[in-house]
């Protein structure tokens, strides 16, 4: 194992090796970002299959909070999938590594392979605090692997990453302007089926459940739909109170006890009275309403195979993971820390306008078969977010978006902000539509998301 330090962050270090798992002929790096108080964040980095020196670099963050970014690697955009037995890997022909260098980071601590040696140390419970650690990780990473430090940099993720990504981007832009640290070349955010603006997004659970869609109607009882609407109105008032007591604009926004109390109450009531009754009644995969819920974690049997593979001793050894560390797909205690702090309902959408106004582009994409962070709610927050291009964005119409000469979704785009609805995809859109989402990513990072004449790329 090699170790790297940074003079400006003397209490932090990187410890890493170069594994050959999922060997596609390009260089890999995996290991730990070591923090004070015995915290250790696992990361796995794959260089681009095309041109590592010139291709952009992407940081992938999964949600939860508390879910491992190895889910994004093996259930979406990574160079390999796990076989059904969990004892080997299969190449993914639609890996985003075809066009970018990709870092997968397990954060906050205790997610995935990440762990904390000192259990008495304070736990992280909000996305702003979590983002500070990610920023230091990036500083150490780009110092040690300086050949990528001048590359265009993008951050992407799913679900609760709708909180994490604006917070991380806000830290980066503030530090780039304020400090002598090497600037990080942040260009964009890609938020997949993300929870970014609960006030807008929670309005659409009733619509998603009770209105007819291409996938049918989830709740057919008009009486139950009326009951959901009543609870949804109550829910909106509680989220408004949370927003009023949670001023999130900068990376150093401080959350009072009143913020924690009002936001936790909103989370408890809204999830118990609006979301849970719908889920209990529909008996489907909440992340993909086209399918029934399977027996595995998060309704996917495949994730059992992923956990089996990542708990294999030879895999841990190759990645530089201690044998005593157990891999966790999603860690309930991390989720609980964020819930108790009130972070779930806070308006991290307030960090989006300064990013858009400083020409950091945002792509909010949404598989339209997801119930939990459904496309209606994602579209709504992009329409309501108050930035300099707000009026022009709202004048745009939803138009067909093509991939491989097929209508694969609809798109609204103006200047720095884009919303893309992806057809026939759920919460983990790259898992359901790997070819389409690679096309999306390739065109996004090259500034061609609206160009529909590039279909030949994947013929």
Tab-separated table of C-alpha atoms in Angstrom:
chain	number	residue	atom	x	y	z
A	1	UNK	CA	0.000	0.000	0.000
A	2	UNK	CA	1.212	3.491	-0.858
A	3	UNK	CA	0.515	6.551	1.260
A	4	UNK	CA	0.047	10.161	0.149
A	5	UNK	CA	-0.217	13.330	2.227
A	6	UNK	CA	-0.939	17.009	1.612
A	7	UNK	CA	0.956	19.758	3.456
A	8	UNK	CA	-2.141	21.946	3.713
A	9	UNK	CA	-4.199	19.117	5.237
A	10	UNK	CA	-1.711	17.455	7.619
A	11	UNK	CA	-4.316	15.380	9.483
A	12	UNK	CA	-5.496	13.610	6.322
A	13	UNK	CA	-3.901	11.041	4.024
A	14	UNK	CA	-4.541	8.589	1.200
A	15	UNK	CA	-3.620	4.907	1.474
A	16	UNK	CA	-3.955	3.033	-1.785
A	17	UNK	CA	-3.043	0.144	-4.046
A	18	UNK	CA	-3.544	-0.748	-7.715
A	19	UNK	CA	-5.930	-3.716	-8.038
A	20	UNK	CA	-6.550	-5.776	-11.161
A	21	UNK	CA	-10.145	-6.758	-10.488
A	22	UNK	CA	-12.432	-5.952	-13.400
A	23	UNK	CA	-9.366	-5.662	-15.611
A	24	UNK	CA	-10.218	-3.731	-18.771
A	25	UNK	CA	-6.633	-2.839	-19.586
A	26	UNK	CA	-6.663	0.552	-17.872
A	27	UNK	CA	-5.177	1.550	-14.527
A	28	UNK	CA	-7.164	1.248	-11.299
A	29	UNK	CA	-6.541	2.667	-7.850
A	30	UNK	CA	-8.369	1.723	-4.665
A	31	UNK	CA	-7.912	2.282	-0.966
A	32	UNK	CA	-8.757	4.726	1.783
A	33	UNK	CA	-8.994	8.413	2.474
A	34	UNK	CA	-7.910	8.591	6.134
A	35	UNK	CA	-9.434	11.337	8.268
A	36	UNK	CA	-9.059	12.431	11.906
A	37	UNK	CA	-10.859	10.470	14.645
A	38	UNK	CA	-10.210	7.161	12.927
A	39	UNK	CA	-12.535	7.778	9.970
A	40	UNK	CA	-11.686	5.957	6.740
A	41	UNK	CA	-13.487	6.520	3.410
A	42	UNK	CA	-13.096	3.841	0.740
A	43	UNK	CA	-12.574	4.850	-2.887
A	44	UNK	CA	-12.080	3.017	-6.184
A	45	UNK	CA	-10.811	4.852	-9.246
A	46	UNK	CA	-10.835	3.679	-12.862
A	47	UNK	CA	-8.988	5.565	-15.562
A	48	UNK	CA	-10.715	6.150	-18.878
A	49	UNK	CA	-10.572	3.441	-21.527
A	50	UNK	CA	-10.102	6.119	-24.173
A	51	UNK	CA	-7.712	8.960	-23.291
A	52	UNK	CA	-7.123	9.318	-19.529
A	53	UNK	CA	-4.929	12.390	-19.895
A	54	UNK	CA	-7.507	14.400	-21.843
A	55	UNK	CA	-10.832	12.905	-20.795
A	56	UNK	CA	-12.799	14.505	-17.938
A	57	UNK	CA	-12.904	13.070	-14.426
A	58	UNK	CA	-16.157	12.139	-12.695
A	59	UNK	CA	-16.876	11.621	-8.989
A	60	UNK	CA	-19.804	9.238	-8.416
A	61	UNK	CA	-21.732	9.403	-5.121
A	62	UNK	CA	-24.636	7.141	-4.190
A	63	UNK	CA	-27.436	8.203	-1.876
A	64	UNK	CA	-29.256	6.600	1.023
A	65	UNK	CA	-27.926	8.395	2.949
A	66	UNK	CA	-25.560	5.598	3.871
A	67	UNK	CA	-25.612	3.569	0.642
A	68	UNK	CA	-22.377	2.489	-1.008
A	69	UNK	CA	-21.183	3.945	-4.290
A	70	UNK	CA	-20.264	0.388	-5.227
A	71	UNK	CA	-23.944	0.140	-6.142
A	72	UNK	CA	-23.357	2.741	-8.835
A	73	UNK	CA	-20.234	0.903	-9.940
A	74	UNK	CA	-21.748	-2.578	-10.217
A	75	UNK	CA	-25.396	-1.656	-10.818
A	76	UNK	CA	-24.902	1.060	-13.355
A	77	UNK	CA	-21.958	2.901	-14.787
A	78	UNK	CA	-18.879	0.856	-13.823
A	79	UNK	CA	-16.718	-1.264	-16.127
A	80	UNK	CA	-18.021	-4.543	-14.661
A	81	UNK	CA	-21.116	-6.229	-13.273
A	82	UNK	CA	-21.155	-9.026	-10.685
A	83	UNK	CA	-22.313	-12.443	-11.867
A	84	UNK	CA	-25.427	-13.972	-10.298
A	85	UNK	CA	-23.368	-16.220	-7.985
A	86	UNK	CA	-21.397	-13.315	-6.575
A	87	UNK	CA	-18.072	-15.018	-7.281
A	88	UNK	CA	-16.876	-13.182	-10.388
A	89	UNK	CA	-17.260	-10.220	-12.716
A	90	UNK	CA	-18.630	-9.610	-16.202
A	91	UNK	CA	-17.575	-6.710	-18.406
A	92	UNK	CA	-20.043	-3.856	-18.894
A	93	UNK	CA	-20.003	-2.704	-22.503
A	94	UNK	CA	-21.731	0.569	-21.565
A	95	UNK	CA	-19.408	1.746	-18.804
A	96	UNK	CA	-18.989	5.487	-18.412
A	97	UNK	CA	-15.255	4.763	-18.275
A	98	UNK	CA	-15.400	4.643	-22.049
A	99	UNK	CA	-15.382	8.446	-22.026
A	100	UNK	CA	-14.206	9.522	-18.541
A	101	UNK	CA	-12.017	8.747	-15.543
A	102	UNK	CA	-14.384	7.771	-12.713
A	103	UNK	CA	-13.943	7.873	-8.911
A	104	UNK	CA	-16.391	5.990	-6.686
A	105	UNK	CA	-16.379	7.187	-3.060
A	106	UNK	CA	-18.097	5.522	-0.101
A	107	UNK	CA	-19.249	8.413	2.081
A	108	UNK	CA	-20.294	9.351	4.757
A	109	UNK	CA	-18.237	7.170	7.056
A	110	UNK	CA	-19.653	3.661	7.695
A	111	UNK	CA	-21.115	3.476	4.176
A	112	UNK	CA	-19.979	0.532	2.043
A	113	UNK	CA	-16.368	-0.333	2.897
A	114	UNK	CA	-15.875	2.907	4.844
A	115	UNK	CA	-15.442	2.562	8.593
A	116	UNK	CA	-14.664	4.433	11.796
A	117	UNK	CA	-12.163	3.069	14.322
A	118	UNK	CA	-13.183	5.467	17.096
A	119	UNK	CA	-16.880	4.846	17.722
A	120	UNK	CA	-17.034	7.641	20.291
A	121	UNK	CA	-16.250	10.315	17.694
A	122	UNK	CA	-19.071	12.593	16.563
A	123	UNK	CA	-21.176	11.218	13.713
A	124	UNK	CA	-21.868	13.169	10.539
A	125	UNK	CA	-25.560	13.976	10.207
A	126	UNK	CA	-25.912	16.597	7.487
A	127	UNK	CA	-24.907	16.985	3.853
A	128	UNK	CA	-22.981	20.238	4.328
A	129	UNK	CA	-20.650	18.633	6.873
A	130	UNK	CA	-20.262	15.536	4.714
A	131	UNK	CA	-19.300	17.747	1.770
A	132	UNK	CA	-16.358	19.253	3.682
A	133	UNK	CA	-14.730	15.813	3.934
A	134	UNK	CA	-15.322	15.138	0.239
A	135	UNK	CA	-13.600	18.406	-0.638
A	136	UNK	CA	-10.465	17.445	1.309
A	137	UNK	CA	-10.504	14.015	-0.345
A	138	UNK	CA	-10.524	15.686	-3.765
A	139	UNK	CA	-7.629	17.950	-2.800
A	140	UNK	CA	-5.517	14.956	-1.763
A	141	UNK	CA	-6.605	12.921	-4.776
A	142	UNK	CA	-5.737	15.603	-7.334
A	143	UNK	CA	-2.416	16.343	-5.639
A	144	UNK	CA	-1.379	12.686	-5.688
A	145	UNK	CA	-2.740	12.093	-9.191
A	146	UNK	CA	-1.865	15.510	-10.568
A	147	UNK	CA	-2.187	14.374	-14.189
A	148	UNK	CA	-5.963	14.697	-13.708
A	149	UNK	CA	-5.981	17.981	-11.764
A	150	UNK	CA	-6.472	20.179	-14.837
A	151	UNK	CA	-9.152	17.970	-16.386
A	152	UNK	CA	-12.774	19.017	-16.521
A	153	UNK	CA	-14.432	17.665	-13.388
A	154	UNK	CA	-18.038	16.533	-12.951
A	155	UNK	CA	-19.919	15.057	-9.994
A	156	UNK	CA	-22.830	12.653	-10.361
A	157	UNK	CA	-25.034	10.441	-8.254
A	158	UNK	CA	-28.493	9.149	-7.476
A	159	UNK	CA	-31.271	9.638	-4.938
A	160	UNK	CA	-29.971	11.348	-1.748
A	161	UNK	CA	-27.108	12.581	-3.908
A	162	UNK	CA	-29.668	15.268	-4.724
A	163	UNK	CA	-28.616	16.633	-1.313
A	164	UNK	CA	-24.957	15.614	-1.441
A	165	UNK	CA	-24.064	16.985	-4.882
A	166	UNK	CA	-25.216	20.602	-4.418
A	167	UNK	CA	-23.438	20.642	-1.043
A	168	UNK	CA	-20.200	19.267	-2.524
A	169	UNK	CA	-20.341	21.647	-5.484
A	170	UNK	CA	-20.949	24.589	-3.150
A	171	UNK	CA	-17.867	23.770	-1.074
A	172	UNK	CA	-15.773	23.451	-4.232
A	173	UNK	CA	-16.871	26.774	-5.723
A	174	UNK	CA	-16.454	28.620	-2.420
A	175	UNK	CA	-12.996	27.164	-1.781
A	176	UNK	CA	-11.918	27.819	-5.369
A	177	UNK	CA	-12.706	31.509	-4.815
A	178	UNK	CA	-11.486	31.888	-1.238
A	179	UNK	CA	-8.358	29.816	-0.709
A	180	UNK	CA	-4.909	29.260	-2.179
A	181	UNK	CA	-5.626	25.544	-2.583
A	182	UNK	CA	-5.390	24.209	-6.101
A	183	UNK	CA	-8.717	24.930	-7.827
A	184	UNK	CA	-10.911	21.983	-8.760
A	185	UNK	CA	-12.125	22.311	-12.351
A	186	UNK	CA	-15.804	21.723	-11.604
A	187	UNK	CA	-18.001	21.944	-14.697
A	188	UNK	CA	-21.283	20.233	-13.887
A	189	UNK	CA	-23.561	18.134	-11.692
A	190	UNK	CA	-25.582	15.149	-12.910
A	191	UNK	CA	-28.373	14.384	-10.423
A	192	UNK	CA	-30.179	11.113	-11.151
A	193	UNK	CA	-33.667	10.726	-9.625
A	194	UNK	CA	-32.436	12.911	-6.801
A	195	UNK	CA	-34.102	14.314	-3.690
A	196	UNK	CA	-33.162	17.980	-4.065
A	197	UNK	CA	-36.261	20.035	-3.219
A	198	UNK	CA	-38.653	18.115	-0.935
A	199	UNK	CA	-41.183	20.968	-0.890
A	200	UNK	CA	-41.747	20.593	-4.622
A	201	UNK	CA	-41.132	16.873	-4.901
A	202	UNK	CA	-43.463	15.694	-2.131
A	203	UNK	CA	-46.342	17.414	-3.953
A	204	UNK	CA	-46.194	14.778	-6.663
A	205	UNK	CA	-46.581	11.515	-4.757
A	206	UNK	CA	-50.354	11.690	-5.098
A	207	UNK	CA	-50.094	12.475	-8.824
A	208	UNK	CA	-47.650	9.633	-9.400
A	209	UNK	CA	-49.871	7.217	-7.484
A	210	UNK	CA	-53.333	8.229	-8.657
A	211	UNK	CA	-52.926	9.470	-12.221
A	212	UNK	CA	-52.817	7.044	-15.121
A	213	UNK	CA	-49.405	6.629	-16.731
A	214	UNK	CA	-47.740	4.396	-19.293
A	215	UNK	CA	-47.210	1.948	-16.417
A	216	UNK	CA	-50.802	1.958	-15.198
A	217	UNK	CA	-52.391	3.464	-12.087
A	218	UNK	CA	-50.837	2.624	-8.731
A	219	UNK	CA	-53.832	3.590	-6.580
A	220	UNK	CA	-57.282	3.152	-8.126
A	221	UNK	CA	-59.392	4.008	-5.072
A	222	UNK	CA	-60.654	7.594	-5.292
A	223	UNK	CA	-61.279	7.534	-1.543
A	224	UNK	CA	-57.656	6.654	-0.837
A	225	UNK	CA	-56.420	9.258	-3.330
A	226	UNK	CA	-58.483	11.925	-1.569
A	227	UNK	CA	-57.015	10.833	1.764
A	228	UNK	CA	-53.494	11.052	0.332
A	229	UNK	CA	-54.233	14.574	-0.894
A	230	UNK	CA	-55.378	15.676	2.560
A	231	UNK	CA	-52.223	14.298	4.170
A	232	UNK	CA	-50.127	15.807	1.382
A	233	UNK	CA	-51.496	19.273	2.207
A	234	UNK	CA	-50.548	18.760	5.863
A	235	UNK	CA	-47.141	17.537	4.750
A	236	UNK	CA	-46.543	20.675	2.659
A	237	UNK	CA	-47.119	22.939	5.659
A	238	UNK	CA	-44.582	20.993	7.712
A	239	UNK	CA	-41.964	21.132	4.952
A	240	UNK	CA	-42.543	24.885	4.636
A	241	UNK	CA	-41.785	25.207	8.355
A	242	UNK	CA	-38.614	23.162	7.880
A	243	UNK	CA	-37.526	25.417	5.016
A	244	UNK	CA	-38.264	28.544	7.044
A	245	UNK	CA	-35.947	27.326	9.805
A	246	UNK	CA	-33.170	25.999	7.530
A	247	UNK	CA	-31.376	28.685	5.582
A	248	UNK	CA	-29.114	26.728	3.238
A	249	UNK	CA	-27.157	28.905	0.839
A	250	UNK	CA	-23.495	28.376	1.688
A	251	UNK	CA	-21.391	25.391	2.685
A	252	UNK	CA	-21.117	26.736	6.233
A	253	UNK	CA	-24.850	27.177	6.867
A	254	UNK	CA	-25.470	26.363	10.518
A	255	UNK	CA	-28.516	24.341	11.506
A	256	UNK	CA	-30.284	25.228	14.745
A	257	UNK	CA	-32.147	22.830	17.004
A	258	UNK	CA	-35.370	24.357	15.683
A	259	UNK	CA	-34.307	23.360	12.177
A	260	UNK	CA	-33.640	19.817	13.361
A	261	UNK	CA	-36.979	19.594	15.183
A	262	UNK	CA	-39.179	21.026	12.430
A	263	UNK	CA	-37.440	19.112	9.642
A	264	UNK	CA	-37.510	15.799	11.513
A	265	UNK	CA	-41.231	16.258	12.172
A	266	UNK	CA	-41.838	16.944	8.479
A	267	UNK	CA	-39.893	13.839	7.503
A	268	UNK	CA	-41.741	11.606	9.969
A	269	UNK	CA	-45.223	12.832	9.080
A	270	UNK	CA	-44.775	13.033	5.314
A	271	UNK	CA	-43.191	9.618	4.980
A	272	UNK	CA	-45.655	7.960	7.359
A	273	UNK	CA	-48.869	9.518	6.051
A	274	UNK	CA	-48.122	10.149	2.369
A	275	UNK	CA	-45.399	7.814	1.109
A	276	UNK	CA	-45.771	4.683	3.252
A	277	UNK	CA	-49.519	4.104	2.644
A	278	UNK	CA	-48.940	4.189	-1.110
A	279	UNK	CA	-46.017	1.763	-0.912
A	280	UNK	CA	-47.915	-0.636	1.332
A	281	UNK	CA	-50.808	-0.723	-1.084
A	282	UNK	CA	-49.049	-1.138	-4.415
A	283	UNK	CA	-46.815	-4.196	-3.690
A	284	UNK	CA	-44.404	-3.134	-6.424
A	285	UNK	CA	-40.761	-2.135	-6.573
A	286	UNK	CA	-40.811	1.444	-5.280
A	287	UNK	CA	-37.759	2.183	-7.423
A	288	UNK	CA	-39.242	0.685	-10.597
A	289	UNK	CA	-43.030	0.434	-10.710
A	290	UNK	CA	-42.849	-1.779	-13.793
A	291	UNK	CA	-41.647	-4.629	-11.572
A	292	UNK	CA	-42.685	-6.493	-8.444
A	293	UNK	CA	-40.433	-6.152	-5.415
A	294	UNK	CA	-37.859	-8.953	-5.354
A	295	UNK	CA	-36.540	-10.490	-2.142
A	296	UNK	CA	-33.117	-8.844	-2.224
A	297	UNK	CA	-32.040	-5.505	-0.737
A	298	UNK	CA	-33.996	-2.512	-2.077
A	299	UNK	CA	-36.214	-4.966	-4.039
A	300	UNK	CA	-33.288	-6.252	-6.184
A	301	UNK	CA	-32.002	-9.831	-5.875
A	302	UNK	CA	-28.908	-8.743	-7.813
A	303	UNK	CA	-27.712	-6.680	-4.852
A	304	UNK	CA	-27.310	-9.885	-2.823
A	305	UNK	CA	-24.749	-10.982	-5.406
A	306	UNK	CA	-22.969	-7.616	-5.163
A	307	UNK	CA	-22.661	-7.907	-1.377
A	308	UNK	CA	-21.513	-11.531	-1.633
A	309	UNK	CA	-18.778	-10.533	-4.071
A	310	UNK	CA	-17.548	-7.548	-2.072
A	311	UNK	CA	-17.391	-9.620	1.135
A	312	UNK	CA	-15.090	-12.203	-0.469
A	313	UNK	CA	-11.661	-12.223	1.285
A	314	UNK	CA	-9.676	-12.185	-1.965
A	315	UNK	CA	-11.641	-9.179	-3.215
A	316	UNK	CA	-11.020	-7.228	-0.012
A	317	UNK	CA	-7.340	-8.113	-0.137
A	318	UNK	CA	-7.010	-6.932	-3.732
A	319	UNK	CA	-8.727	-3.625	-2.954
A	320	UNK	CA	-6.699	-2.871	0.171
A	321	UNK	CA	-9.623	-3.472	2.536
A	322	UNK	CA	-9.041	-5.042	5.946
A	323	UNK	CA	-10.437	-8.544	6.329
A	324	UNK	CA	-12.326	-7.407	9.436
A	325	UNK	CA	-14.299	-4.787	7.484
A	326	UNK	CA	-17.733	-5.990	6.416
A	327	UNK	CA	-19.205	-4.480	3.273
A	328	UNK	CA	-22.561	-2.731	3.781
A	329	UNK	CA	-24.845	-1.941	0.848
A	330	UNK	CA	-26.809	0.573	2.933
A	331	UNK	CA	-26.144	1.349	6.600
A	332	UNK	CA	-29.256	2.086	8.720
A	333	UNK	CA	-27.298	3.918	11.422
A	334	UNK	CA	-25.975	6.453	8.894
A	335	UNK	CA	-29.467	6.980	7.533
A	336	UNK	CA	-30.762	7.486	11.068
A	337	UNK	CA	-28.092	10.108	11.851
A	338	UNK	CA	-29.240	12.173	8.873
A	339	UNK	CA	-32.905	11.661	9.698
A	340	UNK	CA	-32.516	12.758	13.326
A	341	UNK	CA	-30.596	15.879	12.329
A	342	UNK	CA	-33.471	16.889	10.032
A	343	UNK	CA	-31.307	16.767	6.922
A	344	UNK	CA	-33.810	14.744	4.844
A	345	UNK	CA	-36.258	17.615	4.323
A	346	UNK	CA	-33.827	20.522	4.138
A	347	UNK	CA	-33.761	22.695	0.986
A	348	UNK	CA	-30.417	21.901	-0.597
A	349	UNK	CA	-32.062	23.216	-3.756
A	350	UNK	CA	-31.137	26.664	-2.370
A	351	UNK	CA	-27.532	25.899	-3.275
A	352	UNK	CA	-28.439	25.340	-6.936
A	353	UNK	CA	-29.002	28.991	-8.060
A	354	UNK	CA	-25.476	30.234	-7.189
A	355	UNK	CA	-24.047	27.266	-9.089
A	356	UNK	CA	-26.180	27.891	-12.174
A	357	UNK	CA	-25.449	31.619	-12.034
A	358	UNK	CA	-21.703	30.889	-12.027
A	359	UNK	CA	-22.034	28.653	-15.112
A	360	UNK	CA	-21.842	25.341	-13.298
A	361	UNK	CA	-24.249	23.267	-15.383
A	362	UNK	CA	-26.847	20.991	-13.787
A	363	UNK	CA	-28.455	17.971	-15.449
A	364	UNK	CA	-31.413	16.605	-13.486
A	365	UNK	CA	-32.311	13.308	-15.128
A	366	UNK	CA	-35.067	10.976	-13.992
A	367	UNK	CA	-36.129	7.486	-14.966
A	368	UNK	CA	-39.900	7.781	-15.265
A	369	UNK	CA	-40.713	4.402	-13.658
A	370	UNK	CA	-39.290	5.483	-10.281
A	371	UNK	CA	-41.840	6.269	-7.594
A	372	UNK	CA	-39.557	7.447	-4.773
A	373	UNK	CA	-37.890	10.399	-6.520
A	374	UNK	CA	-40.305	10.532	-9.406
A	375	UNK	CA	-39.844	12.456	-12.619
A	376	UNK	CA	-42.811	14.770	-11.949
A	377	UNK	CA	-41.240	16.105	-8.773
A	378	UNK	CA	-37.781	16.418	-10.323
A	379	UNK	CA	-39.220	18.358	-13.266
A	380	UNK	CA	-41.124	20.594	-10.835
A	381	UNK	CA	-38.078	21.696	-8.871
A	382	UNK	CA	-36.194	22.611	-12.042
A	383	UNK	CA	-39.122	24.820	-13.075
A	384	UNK	CA	-39.348	26.516	-9.671
A	385	UNK	CA	-35.671	27.050	-8.855
A	386	UNK	CA	-34.996	30.849	-8.864
A	387	UNK	CA	-31.840	31.507	-10.906
A	388	UNK	CA	-30.891	34.116	-13.499
A	389	UNK	CA	-32.126	31.936	-16.367
A	390	UNK	CA	-35.401	31.000	-14.657
A	391	UNK	CA	-37.763	32.819	-17.036
A	392	UNK	CA	-36.022	31.623	-20.181
A	393	UNK	CA	-35.942	28.028	-18.909
A	394	UNK	CA	-39.663	28.117	-18.168
A	395	UNK	CA	-40.402	29.300	-21.699
A	396	UNK	CA	-38.942	26.088	-23.106
A	397	UNK	CA	-41.219	23.203	-24.026
A	398	UNK	CA	-40.620	19.534	-23.307
A	399	UNK	CA	-39.317	18.102	-26.567
A	400	UNK	CA	-38.492	14.556	-27.606
A	401	UNK	CA	-34.972	13.439	-26.803
A	402	UNK	CA	-33.459	10.812	-29.064
A	403	UNK	CA	-30.843	8.169	-28.390
A	404	UNK	CA	-29.803	5.712	-31.055
A	405	UNK	CA	-32.470	7.116	-33.395
A	406	UNK	CA	-35.227	6.238	-30.881
A	407	UNK	CA	-37.254	8.604	-28.705
A	408	UNK	CA	-35.738	7.784	-25.306
A	409	UNK	CA	-37.261	10.597	-23.285
A	410	UNK	CA	-38.206	14.258	-23.178
A	411	UNK	CA	-35.984	17.207	-22.388
A	412	UNK	CA	-36.139	20.818	-21.234
A	413	UNK	CA	-32.865	22.728	-21.505
A	414	UNK	CA	-31.750	26.338	-21.346
A	415	UNK	CA	-28.278	27.651	-20.641
A	416	UNK	CA	-26.955	25.956	-17.474
A	417	UNK	CA	-30.014	23.868	-16.518
A	418	UNK	CA	-31.384	20.708	-18.136
A	419	UNK	CA	-34.143	18.301	-17.146
A	420	UNK	CA	-34.270	14.925	-18.892
A	421	UNK	CA	-37.074	12.420	-18.409
A	422	UNK	CA	-35.890	8.938	-19.395
A	423	UNK	CA	-38.498	6.464	-20.598
A	424	UNK	CA	-38.566	2.867	-19.363
A	425	UNK	CA	-36.072	3.460	-16.564
A	426	UNK	CA	-36.378	3.426	-12.802
A	427	UNK	CA	-34.512	4.999	-9.884
A	428	UNK	CA	-31.201	3.524	-11.050
A	429	UNK	CA	-31.541	4.611	-14.680
A	430	UNK	CA	-28.111	3.348	-15.845
A	431	UNK	CA	-29.072	-0.150	-14.628
A	432	UNK	CA	-32.275	-0.116	-16.664
A	433	UNK	CA	-31.047	1.811	-19.707
A	434	UNK	CA	-27.251	1.395	-19.897
A	435	UNK	CA	-26.854	2.337	-23.558
A	436	UNK	CA	-29.135	5.340	-23.346
A	437	UNK	CA	-27.520	6.723	-20.184
A	438	UNK	CA	-24.006	6.311	-21.590
A	439	UNK	CA	-25.187	8.281	-24.609
A	440	UNK	CA	-26.664	10.884	-22.250
A	441	UNK	CA	-23.432	11.177	-20.260
A	442	UNK	CA	-21.213	11.308	-23.348
A	443	UNK	CA	-23.263	14.062	-24.931
A	444	UNK	CA	-23.587	15.980	-21.659
A	445	UNK	CA	-19.860	16.204	-20.965
A	446	UNK	CA	-19.212	17.230	-24.575
A	447	UNK	CA	-21.928	19.910	-24.561
A	448	UNK	CA	-24.151	18.079	-27.050
A	449	UNK	CA	-27.092	16.987	-24.900
A	450	UNK	CA	-29.595	18.690	-27.225
A	451	UNK	CA	-28.063	17.439	-30.463
A	452	UNK	CA	-30.092	14.574	-31.843
A	453	UNK	CA	-27.894	13.895	-34.849
A	454	UNK	CA	-25.284	11.825	-33.023
A	455	UNK	CA	-27.109	8.493	-32.930
A	456	UNK	CA	-24.429	6.559	-34.773
A	457	UNK	CA	-22.227	6.461	-31.669
A	458	UNK	CA	-23.699	3.194	-30.388
A	459	UNK	CA	-24.790	1.408	-33.573
